[in-house]
């Protein structure tokens, strides 16, 4: 019983930055792993980044390593994705996801809760 809502998407020029947020409600305390995925028309949803706690860890897809940072604010039940040095290839609908079980899996089938998505468009 977790609801996730993304925000922060928009239009930005190549080289710019955006920060996406994902607010949780219901039973956010039941989640031990969260992730960001992205999807473009005609393609499968692609892993971007994940974060776990107890123990804590982060993982990034090779395509965004060095440019994106995933973090969370436990007190606010909010997940973030800081995106710097954006490229046109980053254009996609970005989704946040949560899993009740701890792990480092990148397969979308491992995640139990999903937001509705937020559009990110990078020009040039």
Short mmCIF file of C-alpha atoms in Angstrom, two decimals:
data_model
loop_
_atom_site.label_atom_id
_atom_site.label_comp_id
_atom_site.label_asym_id
_atom_site.label_seq_id
_atom_site.Cartn_x
_atom_site.Cartn_y
_atom_site.Cartn_z
CA UNK A 1 0.00 0.00 0.00
CA UNK A 2 2.39 2.63 -1.29
CA UNK A 3 1.63 5.46 -3.70
CA UNK A 4 4.44 7.20 -5.61
CA UNK A 5 4.16 10.52 -7.45
CA UNK A 6 6.98 11.95 -9.59
CA UNK A 7 7.57 15.63 -10.30
CA UNK A 8 10.28 17.93 -11.64
CA UNK A 9 10.36 16.96 -15.30
CA UNK A 10 10.44 19.50 -18.09
CA UNK A 11 12.32 20.90 -21.07
CA UNK A 12 16.02 21.70 -20.71
CA UNK A 13 18.91 22.44 -23.06
CA UNK A 14 21.77 20.01 -23.50
CA UNK A 15 24.31 20.49 -20.73
CA UNK A 16 21.67 21.67 -18.28
CA UNK A 17 20.37 20.14 -15.06
CA UNK A 18 17.11 18.93 -13.56
CA UNK A 19 16.16 17.34 -10.26
CA UNK A 20 13.33 14.85 -10.20
CA UNK A 21 11.39 14.09 -7.02
CA UNK A 22 9.24 11.12 -6.05
CA UNK A 23 6.96 11.53 -3.05
CA UNK A 24 5.72 8.44 -1.24
CA UNK A 25 2.56 8.00 0.80
CA UNK A 26 0.60 5.17 2.38
CA UNK A 27 3.24 2.84 3.83
CA UNK A 28 6.60 4.22 2.67
CA UNK A 29 8.25 2.59 5.67
CA UNK A 30 7.65 -0.80 4.04
CA UNK A 31 10.07 -0.03 1.17
CA UNK A 32 13.74 -1.03 1.39
CA UNK A 33 14.82 -0.31 -2.20
CA UNK A 34 13.90 2.40 -4.67
CA UNK A 35 14.91 3.07 -8.25
CA UNK A 36 14.50 5.29 -11.27
CA UNK A 37 13.67 3.88 -14.71
CA UNK A 38 13.09 5.62 -18.02
CA UNK A 39 11.24 4.75 -21.21
CA UNK A 40 11.00 6.08 -24.76
CA UNK A 41 8.30 5.14 -27.31
CA UNK A 42 8.74 1.64 -28.72
CA UNK A 43 11.36 0.59 -26.16
CA UNK A 44 11.27 -1.33 -22.89
CA UNK A 45 11.59 0.49 -19.61
CA UNK A 46 15.31 0.98 -18.86
CA UNK A 47 17.08 1.00 -15.49
CA UNK A 48 18.70 4.30 -14.49
CA UNK A 49 19.63 4.17 -10.78
CA UNK A 50 18.76 2.49 -7.49
CA UNK A 51 19.26 3.10 -3.79
CA UNK A 52 18.95 0.75 -0.81
CA UNK A 53 19.15 1.12 2.94
CA UNK A 54 20.00 -1.27 5.79
CA UNK A 55 22.55 -1.79 4.29
CA UNK A 56 22.90 1.33 2.18
CA UNK A 57 24.08 1.27 -1.42
CA UNK A 58 23.60 3.01 -4.75
CA UNK A 59 23.97 1.81 -8.33
CA UNK A 60 23.91 3.73 -11.61
CA UNK A 61 23.51 2.65 -15.21
CA UNK A 62 26.66 3.10 -17.29
CA UNK A 63 24.90 5.64 -19.50
CA UNK A 64 24.38 8.06 -16.60
CA UNK A 65 27.34 7.31 -14.32
CA UNK A 66 29.21 10.48 -13.40
CA UNK A 67 26.27 12.69 -14.39
CA UNK A 68 23.29 11.54 -12.28
CA UNK A 69 22.98 11.12 -8.50
CA UNK A 70 20.26 9.21 -6.65
CA UNK A 71 19.39 10.07 -3.05
CA UNK A 72 16.53 9.99 -0.58
CA UNK A 73 15.18 11.99 2.34
CA UNK A 74 13.74 9.44 4.74
CA UNK A 75 12.06 12.05 6.93
CA UNK A 76 10.14 13.41 3.92
CA UNK A 77 9.52 10.01 2.29
CA UNK A 78 10.97 11.42 -0.91
CA UNK A 79 13.34 10.03 -3.56
CA UNK A 80 15.45 12.31 -5.77
CA UNK A 81 17.34 12.05 -9.04
CA UNK A 82 19.79 14.88 -9.67
CA UNK A 83 20.57 15.00 -13.40
CA UNK A 84 23.53 17.08 -14.58
CA UNK A 85 25.18 17.47 -18.00
CA UNK A 86 22.00 16.32 -19.69
CA UNK A 87 22.15 14.95 -23.23
CA UNK A 88 19.43 14.57 -25.88
CA UNK A 89 19.66 10.79 -25.38
CA UNK A 90 18.38 11.32 -21.82
CA UNK A 91 14.98 12.34 -23.22
CA UNK A 92 12.38 9.93 -21.84
CA UNK A 93 9.54 9.47 -19.40
CA UNK A 94 11.12 8.87 -16.00
CA UNK A 95 9.46 6.58 -13.45
CA UNK A 96 10.22 5.96 -9.79
CA UNK A 97 9.74 2.50 -8.32
CA UNK A 98 9.89 0.81 -4.92
CA UNK A 99 10.49 -2.74 -3.71
CA UNK A 100 9.60 -4.22 -0.33
CA UNK A 101 12.54 -6.65 -0.43
CA UNK A 102 16.15 -5.55 -0.12
CA UNK A 103 18.37 -6.18 -3.14
CA UNK A 104 20.44 -4.71 -5.94
CA UNK A 105 18.36 -5.98 -8.84
CA UNK A 106 17.89 -3.83 -11.94
CA UNK A 107 15.02 -5.80 -13.49
CA UNK A 108 11.74 -3.86 -13.52
CA UNK A 109 9.84 -7.03 -12.55
CA UNK A 110 11.46 -6.93 -9.10
CA UNK A 111 9.72 -3.68 -8.16
CA UNK A 112 6.31 -3.61 -6.51
CA UNK A 113 5.25 0.05 -6.67
CA UNK A 114 5.38 2.55 -9.54
CA UNK A 115 4.69 6.21 -10.10
CA UNK A 116 2.89 7.61 -13.14
CA UNK A 117 6.03 9.06 -14.73
CA UNK A 118 7.32 12.54 -15.57
CA UNK A 119 8.54 13.70 -18.99
CA UNK A 120 12.12 14.91 -19.43
CA UNK A 121 13.03 16.48 -22.77
CA UNK A 122 16.58 17.59 -23.58
CA UNK A 123 16.91 19.83 -26.64
CA UNK A 124 19.74 19.87 -29.24
#
